[in-house]
Amino acid sequence: MNNYLDLLRAKAKLKQDDLQYKVELLVLNNITINPIKEYLEYNCAQQGINCQVTFGDYDNIAQNAVEFDVTNKAIVIFWELANCLNGLEYKIDNFDEEHLHALEQQIQSELKLTFQSLSKASLVIMNRFTALPFCFLQTESGALEALAIRLNNFCDQKAPPFVKWVNTDKCLVKNGINQSIDYKGYLKNKLMYKHAFYWDYAQLIQPYLNALTGKVKKLLALDCDNTLWKGILGEDGIEHIAMDENTYAGQPFAAAQYRALGLSKKGVLLALASKNNAEDVEEVLATNQEVVIKENHLVAQKVNWEAKSDNLSTLANELNIGIDSFVFVDDSDFEVQLMKDQLPAVKTIQVSKNAAQYYVDQQEWANQFVQLNQSQEDAKKLEQYKQNAERSNAEMKYEDVEGFLKALDLKLTIHKNDESLIARMAQMTQKTNQFNLTTLRYSENQIKRFVNSDEYDCFAFGVQDKFGDSGVTGLCIINYNEPAAAQIDSLLMSCRILGRKIEFKFLEEVLAAVFEKNKVVHAAYIRTSKNAQVADFYAKVGFTLKDKSDDGCSYSMKKATFEPSNGYNYITLRYA
């Protein structure tokens, strides 16, 4: 995309209204930033998101934050330091200490008001303060740079955790100041940025918008030859593949392994997808002292001579996660194109033939796995998926499912309005797609509001069995929105624990609690491209169908018709 006109032409060809995911995005700004609307909407559309961008009043950020209804909206804030006062970039070195302190206090006061007023937003993205466009030619640091540092420190201390911070200096570095900043536009009408900046900024924040709509990747599948190491194992032999970080040839590949391992520590699943002899790869992992990724770091090794697309499809079924949550990295032109043709839902990344460029490109891997929330559960993902494999193997030894379930020694723990689980509950709403009846996405701050509100109850559950602890893997949010009636706002569960009938026991317990103070419970199934498996779930558990359309169904259940089952007595229940 060479310029703004090219972008407008490309955007005009898109059918945004047909996109499944929708985001309302409000831009608050004290700098003229209107062209960014087209870049954000176009970039989101490329990711399957219908993003509708609107703007607040120019240079009225704090007041707009107070007055506008930001409920469930995404907010992007451009708070340009140099424009906090007309000509600040060239006046500030003349300010005395009292004048400078007064200005800083005013900005801090407006920041605090803004933070307090955006608690109902689904996502807040704010740019860090920077002086770079107005000081990059100066040898010594000036007062504007010092003020930017102090304000960033203030934000680090005072901003709530739901604010996601973006360093726009990354955009300036990528293309250079002259390609990013329009000084003529800034002097004439405060139109500060050029096409290159808008393009890179939209790319920079897109992972947050993907996460907001649940488009988060979960698994990184790596080729081996010329991806994890330099060379072809079957031709060069174990002794002649390179991944020694102390050599030019090996360092980019050592870096790739370390970056992948770093992602695994954040909950990303790692797998191998390589055309090789499995025994040879196993020997490398076991004996080569330069290998960082070992067998215990991997959820699976699909090392064989089958089509890699078939291997990934099989792996998706084995792990019970969507194929669209996979990222695949390979050096082969043929393999990359075949994966794109066979499994377009997989994010496929080609390794550069230039080793130094490959080293640089690896930075972008992390963007595929950005989450709005981190929880303690993330570090346990690999072990939990391995436990699932053990369960699957054990199940094959039983003639019937009931016998297997009884032998599992299942324990269900229910948590009600547990503040220690706010991050995990928010994360589940953002990442769970298949067993999710309404697919409503919530931030930590929104979940916190529900937990502390008399109008909501948040029931979460954890599961344990003889193979291990699956962690907190399910959530039901109840909204008491009318007298004597309640609405199931959200009901979701990780697919890792499907097949154990936990969902039925859990919902029974939730309904029993809700019916203690309500006569009717309403529920809805909102159809998405991924949750067809739960289309009839409410009908299965005794709800009465009230309405049906192409978009889903609405149900209700009366207290008088609620009858708890005694069929799940193999599940031991406790309340936290």
C-alpha positions as CSV (number, residue, x, y, z in Angstrom):
1,M,0.0,0.0,0.0
2,N,2.0,3.0,-1.3
3,N,-0.2,5.9,-0.2
4,Y,-3.5,7.0,1.3
5,L,-5.4,6.9,-2.1
6,D,-4.3,3.3,-2.7
7,L,-5.7,2.4,0.7
8,L,-9.0,4.1,0.0
9,R,-9.3,2.2,-3.3
10,A,-8.6,-1.1,-1.6
11,K,-11.0,-0.4,1.3
12,A,-13.8,0.5,-1.1
13,K,-13.6,-3.1,-2.5
14,L,-14.2,-4.7,0.9
15,K,-17.6,-5.7,2.2
16,Q,-17.2,-4.8,5.9
17,D,-20.9,-5.4,6.8
18,D,-20.5,-9.1,5.9
19,L,-17.7,-9.6,8.5
20,Q,-18.6,-11.6,11.6
21,Y,-16.7,-9.8,14.3
22,K,-17.7,-6.2,15.1
23,V,-15.8,-3.5,17.1
24,E,-17.0,0.0,17.9
25,L,-13.8,2.1,18.2
26,L,-13.7,5.6,19.6
27,V,-10.6,7.7,18.9
28,L,-9.9,10.5,21.5
29,N,-7.3,12.9,20.3
30,N,-5.6,16.3,20.8
31,I,-4.0,16.1,17.4
32,T,-5.6,15.9,13.9
33,I,-5.7,12.2,13.2
34,N,-8.8,11.7,11.0
35,P,-7.1,9.7,8.3
36,I,-6.4,6.9,10.8
37,K,-10.1,5.8,10.5
38,E,-9.5,4.3,7.1
39,Y,-6.3,2.5,8.1
40,L,-7.9,1.0,11.2
41,E,-11.1,-0.1,9.4
42,Y,-9.1,-1.6,6.5
43,N,-6.6,-3.4,8.6
44,C,-9.4,-4.9,10.8
45,A,-11.3,-6.0,7.8
46,Q,-8.3,-7.9,6.6
47,Q,-8.6,-9.8,9.9
48,G,-12.3,-10.4,9.5
49,I,-13.3,-7.6,11.9
50,N,-15.9,-5.0,11.0
51,C,-14.4,-2.0,12.9
52,Q,-16.5,1.2,13.0
53,V,-14.3,4.2,13.9
54,T,-15.7,7.4,15.4
55,F,-13.9,10.4,16.9
56,G,-14.4,12.5,20.0
57,D,-14.2,16.3,20.0
58,Y,-10.8,17.6,19.0
59,D,-8.5,18.4,22.0
60,N,-11.1,17.5,24.5
61,I,-10.0,14.0,25.7
62,A,-10.7,14.1,29.4
63,Q,-14.1,15.7,29.0
64,N,-15.1,13.3,26.2
65,A,-14.1,10.4,28.4
66,V,-16.4,11.7,31.1
67,E,-19.4,12.5,28.9
68,F,-19.4,9.8,26.2
69,D,-20.9,6.4,26.6
70,V,-17.9,4.2,26.3
71,T,-19.6,1.0,27.4
72,N,-18.2,-2.0,25.5
73,K,-16.3,0.2,23.1
74,A,-12.6,0.1,22.2
75,I,-10.8,3.4,22.8
76,V,-7.7,4.7,21.2
77,I,-6.1,7.8,22.7
78,F,-3.7,10.1,20.8
79,W,-2.5,12.5,23.5
80,E,0.3,14.4,21.7
81,L,2.6,16.0,24.3
82,A,3.8,18.8,22.0
83,N,0.2,19.9,21.4
84,C,-0.8,20.1,25.1
85,L,0.0,23.7,24.7
86,N,0.4,25.6,21.4
87,G,4.0,25.7,20.5
88,L,5.1,23.7,23.6
89,E,7.9,21.9,21.7
90,Y,9.8,25.2,21.3
91,K,8.5,27.1,24.3
92,I,9.1,24.6,27.1
93,D,12.8,25.3,27.5
94,N,11.9,28.9,28.4
95,F,9.5,27.9,31.2
96,D,10.5,28.5,34.8
97,E,10.0,25.7,37.3
98,E,6.7,27.0,38.6
99,H,5.2,27.3,35.1
100,L,6.4,23.8,34.1
101,H,5.1,22.3,37.4
102,A,1.7,23.8,36.8
103,L,1.5,22.4,33.3
104,E,2.5,19.0,34.4
105,Q,-0.1,19.0,37.2
106,Q,-2.8,20.0,34.8
107,I,-1.9,17.1,32.4
108,Q,-1.7,14.6,35.3
109,S,-5.1,15.8,36.5
110,E,-6.7,15.2,33.1
111,L,-5.0,11.9,32.8
112,K,-6.5,10.7,36.1
113,L,-9.9,11.9,35.1
114,T,-9.6,10.1,31.8
115,F,-8.5,6.8,33.4
116,Q,-11.4,7.0,35.9
117,S,-14.0,7.6,33.2
118,L,-13.1,4.7,30.9
119,S,-13.7,1.8,33.2
120,K,-16.6,0.5,31.2
121,A,-14.7,0.3,27.9
122,S,-13.9,-3.1,26.5
123,L,-10.3,-2.0,25.6
124,V,-8.3,1.2,26.0
125,I,-5.2,1.7,23.9
126,M,-3.1,4.8,24.7
127,N,0.1,6.0,23.1
128,R,3.1,6.7,25.4
129,F,4.2,10.3,25.6
130,T,7.1,11.0,23.3
131,A,9.2,14.1,22.3
132,L,11.1,12.3,19.5
133,P,9.7,14.1,16.5
134,F,10.8,17.4,18.0
135,C,14.2,16.5,19.4
136,F,15.8,13.8,17.3
137,L,18.4,16.3,15.9
138,Q,19.4,17.6,19.4
139,T,22.5,16.2,21.1
140,E,21.4,17.0,24.6
141,S,18.0,16.1,26.1
142,G,15.6,19.0,26.6
143,A,12.7,19.8,28.9
144,L,10.2,18.2,26.5
145,E,11.9,14.9,26.7
146,A,12.2,15.1,30.5
147,L,8.5,15.9,30.7
148,A,7.6,12.9,28.5
149,I,9.6,10.6,30.8
150,R,7.9,12.0,33.9
151,L,4.4,11.6,32.5
152,N,5.1,8.1,31.3
153,N,6.3,7.3,34.8
154,F,3.1,8.8,36.2
155,C,1.0,6.7,33.9
156,D,2.9,3.5,34.9
157,Q,2.1,4.3,38.6
158,K,-1.5,5.6,38.2
159,A,-3.1,4.1,35.1
160,P,-5.4,1.1,35.7
161,P,-4.2,-2.3,34.3
162,F,-6.8,-2.3,31.6
163,V,-4.9,0.4,29.6
164,K,-2.7,-1.1,26.9
165,W,0.3,1.1,26.2
166,V,1.7,1.6,22.7
167,N,5.1,3.1,21.9
168,T,4.7,5.1,18.7
169,D,8.5,5.6,18.5
170,K,8.5,2.1,17.0
171,C,6.6,3.4,14.0
172,L,9.0,6.3,13.7
173,V,12.0,4.1,13.9
174,K,10.6,1.6,11.3
175,N,10.3,4.2,8.5
176,G,12.2,7.2,9.7
177,I,11.0,10.6,10.9
178,N,10.8,12.1,7.4
179,Q,8.5,9.3,6.1
180,S,6.4,9.4,9.3
181,I,6.0,13.0,10.3
182,D,4.4,15.7,8.3
183,Y,5.8,18.9,9.7
184,K,4.1,21.1,7.2
185,G,0.8,19.6,8.0
186,Y,1.5,20.0,11.7
187,L,2.3,23.7,11.4
188,K,-0.7,24.4,9.2
189,N,-3.5,22.4,10.9
190,K,-2.0,19.9,13.4
191,L,-2.2,17.1,10.9
192,M,1.0,15.5,12.1
193,Y,1.4,12.1,10.5
194,K,2.0,10.6,7.1
195,H,0.8,7.4,5.4
196,A,3.7,5.3,6.6
197,F,3.0,6.1,10.3
198,Y,-0.8,5.4,9.9
199,W,-0.1,2.1,8.2
200,D,2.5,0.9,10.8
201,Y,0.4,2.2,13.7
202,A,-2.7,0.2,12.5
203,Q,-0.4,-2.9,12.3
204,L,1.1,-2.2,15.7
205,I,-2.3,-2.2,17.6
206,Q,-4.0,-4.9,15.5
207,P,-3.1,-7.7,17.9
208,Y,-5.1,-6.0,20.7
209,L,-8.1,-5.8,18.4
210,N,-7.7,-9.4,17.4
211,A,-7.6,-10.4,21.1
212,L,-10.7,-8.3,21.8
213,T,-12.6,-10.4,19.3
214,G,-11.2,-13.7,20.3
215,K,-8.9,-14.1,17.3
216,V,-6.0,-15.3,19.4
217,K,-3.6,-18.0,18.3
218,K,-2.8,-20.8,20.6
219,L,-0.2,-23.1,19.0
220,L,3.1,-22.5,17.2
221,A,4.0,-25.3,14.8
222,L,7.6,-25.2,13.6
223,D,9.4,-26.9,10.8
224,C,12.9,-28.2,11.7
225,D,15.3,-27.9,8.8
226,N,16.3,-24.3,8.1
227,T,13.8,-23.2,10.7
228,L,15.0,-24.5,14.1
229,W,18.5,-25.2,12.7
230,K,20.4,-24.3,9.6
231,G,20.8,-27.3,7.3
232,I,18.8,-30.3,6.2
233,L,19.1,-33.1,8.8
234,G,18.6,-36.0,6.3
235,E,21.3,-34.7,4.0
236,D,23.8,-32.9,6.2
237,G,23.6,-35.2,9.2
238,I,23.4,-34.5,12.9
239,E,27.0,-33.2,13.1
240,H,26.6,-30.6,10.4
241,I,23.3,-28.8,11.2
242,A,23.9,-25.3,12.8
243,M,22.3,-23.7,15.8
244,D,25.2,-22.5,17.8
245,E,24.5,-18.9,19.0
246,N,28.2,-18.2,19.0
247,T,28.4,-18.4,15.2
248,Y,26.8,-16.2,12.5
249,A,25.4,-19.3,10.8
250,G,23.8,-20.6,13.9
251,Q,22.7,-17.6,15.9
252,P,19.4,-16.8,14.0
253,F,18.3,-20.4,14.6
254,A,19.3,-20.3,18.2
255,A,17.3,-17.1,18.5
256,A,14.3,-18.8,16.9
257,Q,14.3,-21.5,19.5
258,Y,14.7,-19.1,22.4
259,R,11.8,-16.9,21.1
260,A,9.6,-20.0,20.7
261,L,10.5,-21.2,24.2
262,G,9.7,-17.7,25.6
263,L,6.3,-17.9,24.0
264,S,5.7,-21.3,25.6
265,K,6.3,-19.9,29.0
266,K,3.3,-17.6,28.3
267,G,1.0,-20.4,27.5
268,V,1.6,-20.9,23.8
269,L,1.7,-24.5,22.8
270,L,4.7,-25.6,20.7
271,A,4.7,-28.4,18.2
272,L,7.0,-29.7,15.4
273,A,5.7,-30.2,11.9
274,S,8.6,-31.5,9.8
275,K,9.2,-33.9,7.0
276,N,12.0,-36.0,8.5
277,N,12.7,-39.3,10.0
278,A,11.2,-39.1,13.5
279,E,14.1,-41.0,15.0
280,D,16.6,-38.5,13.6
281,V,14.8,-35.5,15.1
282,E,14.4,-37.2,18.4
283,E,18.1,-37.8,18.5
284,V,18.8,-34.2,17.8
285,L,16.5,-33.1,20.6
286,A,17.9,-35.6,23.0
287,T,21.7,-35.3,22.3
288,N,22.5,-32.0,20.7
289,Q,23.7,-29.6,23.5
290,E,22.9,-26.6,21.4
291,V,19.2,-27.4,21.2
292,V,17.1,-25.2,23.5
293,I,13.7,-26.8,22.7
294,K,13.5,-30.2,24.1
295,E,10.8,-33.0,23.9
296,N,9.3,-31.9,27.2
297,H,8.6,-28.4,25.8
298,L,6.5,-29.8,22.9
299,V,2.8,-30.7,23.0
300,A,3.3,-32.8,19.9
301,Q,5.8,-33.9,17.3
302,K,4.3,-34.4,13.8
303,V,7.6,-35.6,12.2
304,N,6.8,-37.9,9.3
305,W,6.5,-37.8,5.5
306,E,2.8,-37.0,5.4
307,A,1.4,-33.7,4.2
308,K,1.9,-31.0,6.8
309,S,-1.6,-29.8,6.3
310,D,-2.9,-33.2,7.2
311,N,-0.6,-33.4,10.2
312,L,-1.9,-30.0,11.5
313,S,-5.5,-31.0,10.9
314,T,-4.9,-34.2,12.9
315,L,-3.3,-32.3,15.7
316,A,-6.2,-29.8,15.9
317,N,-8.5,-32.8,16.4
318,E,-6.3,-34.4,18.9
319,L,-6.0,-31.2,21.0
320,N,-9.6,-30.2,20.3
321,I,-8.6,-26.6,19.4
322,G,-9.5,-24.7,16.2
323,I,-7.2,-25.0,13.2
324,D,-7.5,-21.2,13.0
325,S,-5.6,-20.9,16.3
326,F,-2.4,-22.4,14.6
327,V,0.7,-20.5,13.5
328,F,2.9,-22.4,11.1
329,V,6.6,-21.5,10.4
330,D,8.5,-23.1,7.5
331,D,11.3,-22.2,5.1
332,S,10.0,-24.1,2.0
333,D,8.3,-22.1,-0.7
334,F,6.3,-25.3,-1.6
335,E,5.3,-26.1,1.9
336,V,4.2,-22.6,2.7
337,Q,2.1,-22.2,-0.4
338,L,0.6,-25.7,0.1
339,M,-0.4,-24.8,3.7
340,K,-2.0,-21.5,2.5
341,D,-3.9,-23.4,-0.2
342,Q,-5.0,-26.4,2.0
343,L,-5.5,-24.7,5.4
344,P,-6.0,-20.9,4.8
345,A,-7.2,-20.5,8.4
346,V,-3.7,-21.3,9.6
347,K,-1.4,-18.2,9.9
348,T,1.6,-19.3,7.8
349,I,4.9,-17.5,8.1
350,Q,7.8,-18.1,5.7
351,V,11.4,-18.1,6.9
352,S,13.4,-15.6,5.0
353,K,16.3,-17.0,2.9
354,N,18.4,-14.2,4.4
355,A,19.5,-15.3,7.9
356,A,19.8,-11.8,9.3
357,Q,16.3,-11.0,8.1
358,Y,15.0,-14.2,9.6
359,Y,16.5,-13.1,12.9
360,V,14.6,-9.8,12.6
361,D,11.3,-11.2,11.4
362,Q,11.1,-13.5,14.5
363,Q,10.0,-10.4,16.5
364,E,6.6,-10.6,14.9
365,W,5.9,-14.1,16.0
366,A,4.8,-12.8,19.4
367,N,2.2,-10.5,17.8
368,Q,0.2,-13.6,16.8
369,F,-0.3,-14.6,20.5
370,V,-1.1,-11.2,22.2
371,Q,-3.7,-11.5,24.9
372,L,-5.5,-8.8,26.8
373,N,-5.0,-10.7,30.0
374,Q,-2.4,-13.0,31.5
375,S,-3.4,-15.5,34.2
376,Q,-1.7,-18.1,36.3
377,E,-3.3,-20.8,34.1
378,D,-1.2,-19.9,31.1
379,A,2.0,-21.4,32.5
380,K,0.1,-24.7,33.0
381,K,-1.2,-25.2,29.5
382,L,1.4,-27.6,28.2
383,E,1.0,-29.9,31.2
384,Q,-2.8,-29.8,31.0
385,Y,-2.8,-30.8,27.3
386,K,-0.4,-33.7,28.0
387,Q,-2.7,-34.8,30.8
388,N,-5.5,-34.8,28.2
389,A,-3.5,-37.2,26.0
390,E,-3.1,-39.5,29.0
391,R,-6.9,-39.4,29.5
392,S,-7.5,-40.3,25.9
393,N,-5.2,-43.3,26.1
394,A,-6.8,-44.4,29.3
395,E,-10.4,-44.1,27.9
396,M,-9.5,-46.6,25.1
397,K,-9.2,-49.3,27.8
398,Y,-12.8,-49.0,28.9
399,E,-15.8,-50.6,27.1
400,D,-18.1,-47.7,28.0
401,V,-17.8,-44.0,28.7
402,E,-19.6,-44.2,32.0
403,G,-17.1,-46.6,33.4
404,F,-14.2,-44.4,32.3
405,L,-15.8,-41.3,33.8
406,K,-16.4,-43.0,37.2
407,A,-12.8,-44.1,37.2
408,L,-11.5,-40.6,36.7
409,D,-12.2,-39.5,40.2
410,L,-13.6,-36.2,39.0
411,K,-13.6,-33.2,41.3
412,L,-15.6,-30.0,40.5
413,T,-14.8,-26.8,42.4
414,I,-17.2,-23.9,41.9
415,H,-16.1,-20.3,42.7
416,K,-18.7,-17.5,43.0
417,N,-17.6,-13.9,42.5
418,D,-14.0,-14.7,43.3
419,E,-11.9,-11.6,42.8
420,S,-8.7,-13.6,42.6
421,L,-10.1,-15.1,39.3
422,I,-11.0,-11.9,37.5
423,A,-8.1,-12.1,35.1
424,R,-8.8,-15.7,34.3
425,M,-12.5,-15.1,33.8
426,A,-11.8,-12.2,31.5
427,Q,-9.3,-14.3,29.6
428,M,-11.8,-17.1,29.1
429,T,-14.4,-14.8,27.6
430,Q,-11.7,-13.5,25.1
431,K,-10.3,-16.9,24.0
432,T,-13.1,-19.4,24.2
433,N,-14.9,-19.9,20.9
434,Q,-16.3,-23.5,20.5
435,F,-18.2,-24.1,23.8
436,N,-19.4,-20.6,24.2
437,L,-23.2,-19.9,24.0
438,T,-23.0,-16.1,23.4
439,T,-19.3,-15.4,22.7
440,L,-19.5,-12.0,24.5
441,R,-16.0,-10.6,25.2
442,Y,-15.2,-8.9,28.4
443,S,-12.1,-7.1,29.8
444,E,-10.8,-7.5,33.3
445,N,-12.3,-4.3,34.3
446,Q,-15.8,-5.3,33.1
447,I,-15.5,-8.7,34.9
448,K,-14.5,-6.8,38.1
449,R,-17.6,-4.6,37.8
450,F,-19.8,-7.8,37.5
451,V,-18.1,-9.4,40.5
452,N,-18.7,-6.4,42.6
453,S,-22.3,-5.7,41.4
454,D,-25.6,-6.8,42.9
455,E,-26.9,-7.1,39.4
456,Y,-24.5,-9.9,38.4
457,D,-23.1,-13.2,39.6
458,C,-20.0,-14.8,38.1
459,F,-19.7,-18.5,38.6
460,A,-16.4,-20.1,37.6
461,F,-15.3,-23.7,37.9
462,G,-12.1,-25.8,38.1
463,V,-11.7,-29.5,37.4
464,Q,-9.4,-32.1,38.8
465,D,-9.1,-35.8,38.3
466,K,-6.6,-38.6,38.9
467,F,-4.5,-37.4,35.9
468,G,-4.1,-33.8,37.3
469,D,-5.5,-30.4,37.6
470,S,-7.2,-28.9,34.5
471,G,-7.4,-25.5,36.2
472,V,-10.2,-23.0,36.0
473,T,-11.9,-23.8,32.7
474,G,-15.5,-22.7,32.8
475,L,-17.6,-19.6,33.5
476,C,-21.3,-18.6,33.8
477,I,-22.2,-15.0,34.2
478,I,-25.8,-14.3,35.4
479,N,-27.5,-10.9,35.0
480,Y,-30.4,-10.1,37.2
481,N,-31.9,-7.7,34.8
482,E,-35.6,-7.8,35.8
483,P,-37.7,-8.6,38.8
484,A,-37.8,-12.3,39.7
485,A,-36.0,-13.2,36.5
486,A,-32.4,-13.8,35.5
487,Q,-30.5,-13.9,32.2
488,I,-27.6,-16.2,31.5
489,D,-25.3,-13.6,30.0
490,S,-22.4,-16.0,29.2
491,L,-21.9,-19.7,29.5
492,L,-18.6,-21.1,28.3
493,M,-16.1,-23.8,28.9
494,S,-12.7,-24.8,27.6
495,C,-12.8,-27.6,25.0
496,R,-9.9,-29.3,26.9
497,I,-12.5,-30.7,29.4
498,L,-15.2,-31.7,27.0
499,G,-16.5,-35.2,27.3
500,R,-16.6,-35.4,31.0
501,K,-20.2,-34.0,31.4
502,I,-18.8,-31.3,33.7
503,E,-20.9,-28.7,31.9
504,F,-24.2,-30.4,32.9
505,K,-23.3,-30.7,36.6
506,F,-22.0,-27.1,36.7
507,L,-25.1,-25.6,35.1
508,E,-27.3,-27.6,37.4
509,E,-25.5,-26.0,40.4
510,V,-25.7,-22.5,38.9
511,L,-29.4,-22.9,38.2
512,A,-30.1,-24.2,41.7
513,A,-28.4,-21.1,43.1
514,V,-30.2,-18.7,40.8
515,F,-33.6,-20.2,41.4
516,E,-33.3,-19.5,45.1
517,K,-34.2,-15.9,44.4
518,N,-35.7,-16.0,40.8
519,K,-38.7,-17.7,39.3
520,V,-37.5,-17.6,35.7
521,V,-34.1,-17.9,33.9
522,H,-33.7,-16.7,30.4
523,A,-30.9,-17.9,28.1
524,A,-29.7,-17.4,24.5
525,Y,-27.6,-19.1,21.9
526,I,-25.9,-16.7,19.6
527,R,-24.6,-18.4,16.5
528,T,-21.0,-17.9,15.3
529,S,-18.9,-19.8,12.8
530,K,-17.3,-21.8,15.6
531,N,-19.9,-22.7,18.2
532,A,-22.2,-25.0,16.3
533,Q,-21.5,-27.8,18.7
534,V,-23.5,-26.0,21.5
535,A,-26.5,-25.0,19.3
536,D,-28.9,-27.4,21.1
537,F,-27.2,-27.3,24.5
538,Y,-30.0,-25.4,26.3
539,A,-32.6,-27.7,24.8
540,K,-30.7,-30.7,26.1
541,V,-30.8,-29.4,29.7
542,G,-34.5,-28.7,29.8
543,F,-34.9,-25.1,28.6
544,T,-38.0,-24.2,26.6
545,L,-37.4,-22.7,23.1
546,K,-39.0,-19.2,22.8
547,D,-37.6,-17.9,19.5
548,K,-35.4,-19.1,16.7
549,S,-33.7,-17.2,13.9
550,D,-30.7,-17.5,11.6
551,D,-28.7,-15.7,14.3
552,G,-29.6,-18.1,17.1
553,C,-32.2,-19.0,19.7
554,S,-33.7,-17.7,22.9
555,Y,-34.8,-20.0,25.8
556,S,-36.3,-19.8,29.2
557,M,-36.8,-22.1,32.2
558,K,-39.2,-21.8,35.1
559,K,-38.3,-22.7,38.6
560,A,-41.2,-25.1,38.8
561,T,-39.8,-27.2,35.9
562,F,-36.2,-27.3,37.2
563,E,-35.3,-30.8,38.3
564,P,-31.6,-31.5,39.2
565,S,-30.4,-34.8,37.8
566,N,-28.8,-37.5,39.9
567,G,-26.8,-38.8,37.0
568,Y,-23.5,-37.1,37.8
569,N,-22.9,-38.5,41.3
570,Y,-19.4,-39.7,40.1
571,I,-18.4,-36.0,40.2
572,T,-17.3,-34.8,43.7
573,L,-18.5,-31.2,44.2
574,R,-17.1,-28.5,46.4
575,Y,-17.5,-24.7,46.7
576,A,-14.4,-22.6,47.1
